[in-house]
mmCIF file of C-alpha atoms in Angstrom:
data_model
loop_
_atom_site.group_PDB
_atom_site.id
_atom_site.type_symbol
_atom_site.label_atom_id
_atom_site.label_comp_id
_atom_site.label_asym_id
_atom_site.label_seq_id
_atom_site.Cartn_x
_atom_site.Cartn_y
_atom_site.Cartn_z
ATOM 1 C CA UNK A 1 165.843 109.734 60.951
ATOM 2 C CA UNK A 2 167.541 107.436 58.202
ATOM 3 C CA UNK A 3 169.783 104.591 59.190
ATOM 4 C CA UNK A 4 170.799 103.186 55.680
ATOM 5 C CA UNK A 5 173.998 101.352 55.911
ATOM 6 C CA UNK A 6 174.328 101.444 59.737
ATOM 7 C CA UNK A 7 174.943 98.144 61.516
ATOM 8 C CA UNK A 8 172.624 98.229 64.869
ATOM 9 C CA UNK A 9 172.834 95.486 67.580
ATOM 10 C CA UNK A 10 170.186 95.288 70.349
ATOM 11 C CA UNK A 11 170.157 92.860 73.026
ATOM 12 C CA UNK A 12 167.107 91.223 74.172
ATOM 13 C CA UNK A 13 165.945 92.022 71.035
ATOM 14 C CA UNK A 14 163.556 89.307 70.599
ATOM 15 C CA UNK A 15 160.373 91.071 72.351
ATOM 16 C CA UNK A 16 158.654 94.281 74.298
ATOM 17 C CA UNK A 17 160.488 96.883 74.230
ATOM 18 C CA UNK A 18 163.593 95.354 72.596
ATOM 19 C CA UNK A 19 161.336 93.972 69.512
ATOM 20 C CA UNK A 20 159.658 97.798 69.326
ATOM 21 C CA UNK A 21 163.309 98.969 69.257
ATOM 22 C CA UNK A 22 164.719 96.639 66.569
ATOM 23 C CA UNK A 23 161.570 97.729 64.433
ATOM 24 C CA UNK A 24 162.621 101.440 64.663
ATOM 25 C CA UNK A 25 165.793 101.151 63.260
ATOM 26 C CA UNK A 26 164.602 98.476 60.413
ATOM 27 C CA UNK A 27 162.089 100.658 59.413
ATOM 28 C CA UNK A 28 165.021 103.545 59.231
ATOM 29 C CA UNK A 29 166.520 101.092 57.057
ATOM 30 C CA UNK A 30 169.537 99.680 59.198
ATOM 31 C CA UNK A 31 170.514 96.588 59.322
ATOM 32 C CA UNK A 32 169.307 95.310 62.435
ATOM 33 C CA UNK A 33 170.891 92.295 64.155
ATOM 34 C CA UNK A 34 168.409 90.690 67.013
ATOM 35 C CA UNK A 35 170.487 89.359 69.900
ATOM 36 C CA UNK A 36 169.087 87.230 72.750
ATOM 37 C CA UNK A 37 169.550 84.554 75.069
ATOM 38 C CA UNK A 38 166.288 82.321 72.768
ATOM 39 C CA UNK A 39 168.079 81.857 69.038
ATOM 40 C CA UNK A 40 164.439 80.595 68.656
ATOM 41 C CA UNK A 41 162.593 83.722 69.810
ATOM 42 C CA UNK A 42 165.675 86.022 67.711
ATOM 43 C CA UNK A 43 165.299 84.057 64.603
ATOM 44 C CA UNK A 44 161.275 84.160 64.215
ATOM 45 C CA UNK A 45 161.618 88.517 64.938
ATOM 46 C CA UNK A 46 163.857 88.854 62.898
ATOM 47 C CA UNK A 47 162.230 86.778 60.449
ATOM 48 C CA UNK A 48 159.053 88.743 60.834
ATOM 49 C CA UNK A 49 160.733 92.080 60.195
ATOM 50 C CA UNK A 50 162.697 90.727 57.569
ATOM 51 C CA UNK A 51 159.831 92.035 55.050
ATOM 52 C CA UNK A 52 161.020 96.175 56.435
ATOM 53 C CA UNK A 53 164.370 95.723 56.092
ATOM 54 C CA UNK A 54 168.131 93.260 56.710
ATOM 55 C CA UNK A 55 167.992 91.679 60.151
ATOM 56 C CA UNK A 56 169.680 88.601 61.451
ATOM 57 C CA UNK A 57 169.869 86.794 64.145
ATOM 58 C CA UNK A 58 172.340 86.096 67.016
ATOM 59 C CA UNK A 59 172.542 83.963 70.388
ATOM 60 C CA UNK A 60 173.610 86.083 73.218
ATOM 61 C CA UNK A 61 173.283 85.882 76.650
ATOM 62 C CA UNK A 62 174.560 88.875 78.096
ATOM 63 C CA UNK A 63 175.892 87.651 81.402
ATOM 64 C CA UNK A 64 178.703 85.277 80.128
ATOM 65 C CA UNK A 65 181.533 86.747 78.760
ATOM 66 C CA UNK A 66 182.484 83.826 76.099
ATOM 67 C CA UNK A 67 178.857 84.071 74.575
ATOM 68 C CA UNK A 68 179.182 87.742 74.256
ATOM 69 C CA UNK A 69 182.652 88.195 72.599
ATOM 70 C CA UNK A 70 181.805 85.251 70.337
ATOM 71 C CA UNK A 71 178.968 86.998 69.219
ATOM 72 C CA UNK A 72 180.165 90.481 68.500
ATOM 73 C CA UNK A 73 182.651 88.369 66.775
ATOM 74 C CA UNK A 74 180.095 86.917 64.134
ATOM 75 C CA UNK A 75 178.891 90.283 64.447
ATOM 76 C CA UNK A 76 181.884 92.153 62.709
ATOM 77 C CA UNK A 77 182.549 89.331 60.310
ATOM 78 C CA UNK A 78 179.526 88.901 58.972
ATOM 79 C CA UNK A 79 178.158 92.544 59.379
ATOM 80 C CA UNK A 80 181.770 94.438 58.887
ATOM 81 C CA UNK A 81 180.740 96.608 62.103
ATOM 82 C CA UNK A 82 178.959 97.849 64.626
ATOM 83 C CA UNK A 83 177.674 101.474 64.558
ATOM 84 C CA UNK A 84 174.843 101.201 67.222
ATOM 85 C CA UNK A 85 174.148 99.162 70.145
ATOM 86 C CA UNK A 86 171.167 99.253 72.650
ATOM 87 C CA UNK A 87 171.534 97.536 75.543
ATOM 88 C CA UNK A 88 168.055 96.536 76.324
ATOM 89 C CA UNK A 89 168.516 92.960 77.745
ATOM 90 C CA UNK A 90 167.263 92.696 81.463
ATOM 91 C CA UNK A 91 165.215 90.580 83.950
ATOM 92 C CA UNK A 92 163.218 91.277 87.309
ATOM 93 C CA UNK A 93 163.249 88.755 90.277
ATOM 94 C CA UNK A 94 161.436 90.625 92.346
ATOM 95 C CA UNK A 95 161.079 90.114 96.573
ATOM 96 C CA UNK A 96 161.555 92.149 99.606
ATOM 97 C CA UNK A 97 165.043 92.114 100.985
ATOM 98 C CA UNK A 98 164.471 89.595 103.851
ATOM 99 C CA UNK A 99 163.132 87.734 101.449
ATOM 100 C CA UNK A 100 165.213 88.115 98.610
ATOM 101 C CA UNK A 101 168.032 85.392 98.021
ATOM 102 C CA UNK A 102 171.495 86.161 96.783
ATOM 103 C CA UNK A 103 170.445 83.746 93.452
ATOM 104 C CA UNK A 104 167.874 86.593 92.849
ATOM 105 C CA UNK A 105 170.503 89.888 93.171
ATOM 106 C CA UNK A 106 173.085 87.685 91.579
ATOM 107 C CA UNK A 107 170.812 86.962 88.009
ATOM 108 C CA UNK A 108 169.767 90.570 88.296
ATOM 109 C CA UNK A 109 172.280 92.192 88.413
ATOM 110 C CA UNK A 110 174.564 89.990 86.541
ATOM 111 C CA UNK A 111 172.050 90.116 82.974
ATOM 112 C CA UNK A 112 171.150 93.697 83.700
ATOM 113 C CA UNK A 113 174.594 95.645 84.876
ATOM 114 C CA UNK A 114 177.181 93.079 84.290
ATOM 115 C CA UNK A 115 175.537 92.763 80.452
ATOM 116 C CA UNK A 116 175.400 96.009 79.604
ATOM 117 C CA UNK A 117 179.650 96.394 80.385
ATOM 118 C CA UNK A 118 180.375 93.071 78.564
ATOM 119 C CA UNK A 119 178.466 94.072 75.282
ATOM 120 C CA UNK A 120 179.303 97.859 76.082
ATOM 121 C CA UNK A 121 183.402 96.504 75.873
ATOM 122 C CA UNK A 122 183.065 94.578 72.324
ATOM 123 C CA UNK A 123 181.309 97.160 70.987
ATOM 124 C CA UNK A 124 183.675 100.109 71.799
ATOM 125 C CA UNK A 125 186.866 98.100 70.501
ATOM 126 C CA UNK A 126 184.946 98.019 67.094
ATOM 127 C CA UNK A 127 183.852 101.565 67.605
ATOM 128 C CA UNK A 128 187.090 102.815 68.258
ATOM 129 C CA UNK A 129 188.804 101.550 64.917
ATOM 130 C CA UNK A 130 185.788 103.245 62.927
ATOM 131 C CA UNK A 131 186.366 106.615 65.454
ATOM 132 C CA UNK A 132 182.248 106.522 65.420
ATOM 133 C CA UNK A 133 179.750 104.826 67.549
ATOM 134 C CA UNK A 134 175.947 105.122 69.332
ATOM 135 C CA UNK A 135 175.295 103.162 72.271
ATOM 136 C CA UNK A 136 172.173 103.521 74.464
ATOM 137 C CA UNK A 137 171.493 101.721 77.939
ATOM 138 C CA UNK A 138 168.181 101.031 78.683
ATOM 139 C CA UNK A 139 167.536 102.286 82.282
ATOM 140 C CA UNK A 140 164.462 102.555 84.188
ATOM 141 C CA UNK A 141 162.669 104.973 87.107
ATOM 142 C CA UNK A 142 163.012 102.611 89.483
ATOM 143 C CA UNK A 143 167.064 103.971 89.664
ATOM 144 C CA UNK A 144 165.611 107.905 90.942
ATOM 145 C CA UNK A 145 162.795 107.034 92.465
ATOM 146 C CA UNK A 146 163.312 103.241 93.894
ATOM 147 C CA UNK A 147 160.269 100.685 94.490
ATOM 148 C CA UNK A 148 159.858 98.352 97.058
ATOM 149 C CA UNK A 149 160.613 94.994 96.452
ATOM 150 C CA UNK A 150 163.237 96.002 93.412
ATOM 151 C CA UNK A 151 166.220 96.565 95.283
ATOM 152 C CA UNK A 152 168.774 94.290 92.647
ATOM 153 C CA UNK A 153 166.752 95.797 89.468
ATOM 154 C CA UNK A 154 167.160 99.109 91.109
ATOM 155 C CA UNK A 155 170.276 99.021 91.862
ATOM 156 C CA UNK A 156 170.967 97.016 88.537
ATOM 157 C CA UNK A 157 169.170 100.405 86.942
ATOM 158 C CA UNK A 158 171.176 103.019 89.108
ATOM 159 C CA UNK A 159 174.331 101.345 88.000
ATOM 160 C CA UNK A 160 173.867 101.500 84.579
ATOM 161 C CA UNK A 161 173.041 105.552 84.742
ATOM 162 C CA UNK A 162 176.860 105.858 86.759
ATOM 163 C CA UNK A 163 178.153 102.859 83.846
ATOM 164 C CA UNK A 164 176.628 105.573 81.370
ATOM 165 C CA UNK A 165 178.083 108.380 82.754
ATOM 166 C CA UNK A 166 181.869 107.236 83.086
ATOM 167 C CA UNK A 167 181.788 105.165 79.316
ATOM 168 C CA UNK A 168 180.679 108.662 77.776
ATOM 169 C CA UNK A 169 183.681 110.344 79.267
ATOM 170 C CA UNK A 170 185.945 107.828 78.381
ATOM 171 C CA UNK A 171 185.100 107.989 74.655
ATOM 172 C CA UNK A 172 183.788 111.342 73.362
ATOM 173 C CA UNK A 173 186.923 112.412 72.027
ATOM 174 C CA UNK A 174 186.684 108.961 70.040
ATOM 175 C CA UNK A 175 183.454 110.064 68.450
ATOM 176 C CA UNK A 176 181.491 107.339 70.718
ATOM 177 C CA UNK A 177 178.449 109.283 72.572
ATOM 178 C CA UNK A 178 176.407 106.989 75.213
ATOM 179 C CA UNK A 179 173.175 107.959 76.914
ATOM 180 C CA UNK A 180 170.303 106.370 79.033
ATOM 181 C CA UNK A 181 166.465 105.784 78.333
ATOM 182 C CA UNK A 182 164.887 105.465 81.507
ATOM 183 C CA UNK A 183 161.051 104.129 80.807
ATOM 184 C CA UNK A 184 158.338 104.410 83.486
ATOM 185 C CA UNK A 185 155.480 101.913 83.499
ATOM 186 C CA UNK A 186 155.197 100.901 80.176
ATOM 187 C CA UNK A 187 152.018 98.955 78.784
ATOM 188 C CA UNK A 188 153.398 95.177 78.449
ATOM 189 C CA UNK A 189 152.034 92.075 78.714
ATOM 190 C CA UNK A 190 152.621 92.204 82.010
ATOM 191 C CA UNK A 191 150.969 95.527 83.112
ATOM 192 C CA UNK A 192 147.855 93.785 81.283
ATOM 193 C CA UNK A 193 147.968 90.652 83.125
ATOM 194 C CA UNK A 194 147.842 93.480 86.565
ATOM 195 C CA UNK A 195 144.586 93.844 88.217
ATOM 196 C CA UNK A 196 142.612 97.072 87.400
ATOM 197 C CA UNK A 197 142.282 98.004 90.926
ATOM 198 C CA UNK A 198 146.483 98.042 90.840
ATOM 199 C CA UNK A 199 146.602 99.653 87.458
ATOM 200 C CA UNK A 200 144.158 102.352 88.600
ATOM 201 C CA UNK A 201 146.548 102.972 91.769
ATOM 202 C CA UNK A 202 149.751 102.808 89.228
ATOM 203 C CA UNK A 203 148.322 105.378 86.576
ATOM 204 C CA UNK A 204 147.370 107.834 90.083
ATOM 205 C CA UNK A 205 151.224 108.311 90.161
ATOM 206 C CA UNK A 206 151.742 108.877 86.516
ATOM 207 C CA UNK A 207 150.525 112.967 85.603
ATOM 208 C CA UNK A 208 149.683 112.016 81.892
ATOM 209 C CA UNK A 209 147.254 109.699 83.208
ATOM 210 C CA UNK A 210 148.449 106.740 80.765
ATOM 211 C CA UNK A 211 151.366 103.966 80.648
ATOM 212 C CA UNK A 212 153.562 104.579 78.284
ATOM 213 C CA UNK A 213 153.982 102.136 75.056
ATOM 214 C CA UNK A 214 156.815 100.525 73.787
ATOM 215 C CA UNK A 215 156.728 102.613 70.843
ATOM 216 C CA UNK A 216 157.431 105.701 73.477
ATOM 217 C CA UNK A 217 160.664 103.802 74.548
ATOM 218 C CA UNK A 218 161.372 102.940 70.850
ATOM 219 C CA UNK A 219 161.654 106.808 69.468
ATOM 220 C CA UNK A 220 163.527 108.051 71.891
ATOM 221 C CA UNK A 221 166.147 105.624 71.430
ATOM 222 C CA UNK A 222 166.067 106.267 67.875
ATOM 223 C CA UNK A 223 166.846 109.637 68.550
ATOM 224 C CA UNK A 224 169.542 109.230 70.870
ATOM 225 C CA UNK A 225 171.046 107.072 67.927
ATOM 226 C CA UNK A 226 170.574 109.256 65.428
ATOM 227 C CA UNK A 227 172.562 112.507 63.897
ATOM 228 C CA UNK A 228 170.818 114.723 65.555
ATOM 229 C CA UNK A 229 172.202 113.690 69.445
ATOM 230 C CA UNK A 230 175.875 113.930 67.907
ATOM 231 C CA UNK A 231 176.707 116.519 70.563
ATOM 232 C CA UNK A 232 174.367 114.929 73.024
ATOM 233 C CA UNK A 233 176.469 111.856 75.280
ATOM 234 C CA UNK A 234 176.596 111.127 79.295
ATOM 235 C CA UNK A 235 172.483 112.024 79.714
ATOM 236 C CA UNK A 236 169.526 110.130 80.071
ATOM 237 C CA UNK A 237 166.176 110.433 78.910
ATOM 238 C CA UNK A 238 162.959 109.517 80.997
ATOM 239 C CA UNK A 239 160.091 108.551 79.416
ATOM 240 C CA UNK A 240 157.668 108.099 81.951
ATOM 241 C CA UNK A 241 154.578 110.770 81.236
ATOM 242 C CA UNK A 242 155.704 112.831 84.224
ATOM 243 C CA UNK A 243 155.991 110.053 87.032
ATOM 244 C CA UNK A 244 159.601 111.540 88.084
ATOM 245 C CA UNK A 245 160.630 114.809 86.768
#
């Protein structure tokens, strides 16, 4: 899967998951632009996968509207395009519902959901012009299956599958296809912080019997952006190693 000359922006693309994902597509040889909220945390990845490949850095947080279009405006001056974006940005604030406070659902959902249709809107009106365009939303597991104490990142998940859904409709005649990766438990620094007694009880519910890796999440979205999904838009992927089938 070669990605010479293709412009690819992913959000939260500064570490886990998002880093794993910017290093795909460098090492496809694309030019990778690192977006996130820490210009600090953007500038030393991209610095660090600088020796694969062309990758810059960008400020972005997702959930404000000026910082996005001013950034997909740098973007397409200083890039000429954008030919793939991943939407990977996203937070947990995690709590029952009694206990959950309306500052919680409101960050939630407003970096995860509200993110994905601000970047998802600059990107397309660049798309559009070129009549060509990958974008891929970074779902999770928790929209099928829920989880207790995740109802905003659930429902922040669930809403991005019906987001994916409607955008891919709206476009495919445009040559823009959009799909979903929905990861399971993926090994992170924060599954290793877990106890083993909860990891144990976590990798009972999983049939292959290990978390997934970043790496996991990483190919399949370099598949989904690659020439091979051309006739593949409106679906989503689950990597999870069997946890919801």
């Amino acid at each position: 899967m070669e990605f010479d000359d293709r412009i690819v922006v992913v959000t939260g693309g500064a570490q886990g998951i998002g880093r794993s994902i910017s290093e795909a597509f460098v090492r496809g040889g694309a030019s990778v632009v690192v977006a996130d909220i820490s210009l600090d945390a953007a500038r030393e990845t991209a610095a660090e996968l600088e020796i694969f490949g062309r990758t810059r850095a960008v400020q972005m947080d997702v959930s404000q509207s000026g910082s996005v279009v001013e950034a997909f405006k740098r973007i397409k001056t200083e890039c000429g395009g954008v030919d793939i974006l991943v939407n990977n940005a996203g937070i947990t604030r995690d709590g029952l519902i009694l206990r959950m406070n309306e500052e919680d659902w409101d960050a939630v959902l407003d970096i995860n959901l509200k993110g994905v249709f601000l970047c998802t809107k600059e990107a397309v009106k660049i798309m559009v012009k070129q009549r060509r365009g990958k974008i891929i939303n970074i779902a999770s597991v928790v929209a099928f299956m829920g989880n207790p104490g995740q109802a905003n990142y659930g429902a922040s998940k669930a809403g991005i599958i019906g987001f994916t859904k409607t955008i891919a409709r709206e476009y495919a005649s445009r040559g823009i296809t959009v799909n979903s990766v929905a990861p399971g438990f993926i090994q992170t620094a924060m599954t290793d912080a877990l106890d083993e007694q909860v990891k144990q009880e976590m990798l009972k519910s999983i049939p292959a019997g290990t978390f997934g890796s970043v790496d996991d999440v990483a190919q399949a979205v370099v598949f989904l952006a690659s020439a091979g999904s051309n006739y593949i838009t409106g679906q989503v992927i689950h990597v999870n190693g069997g946890m919801y089938m």
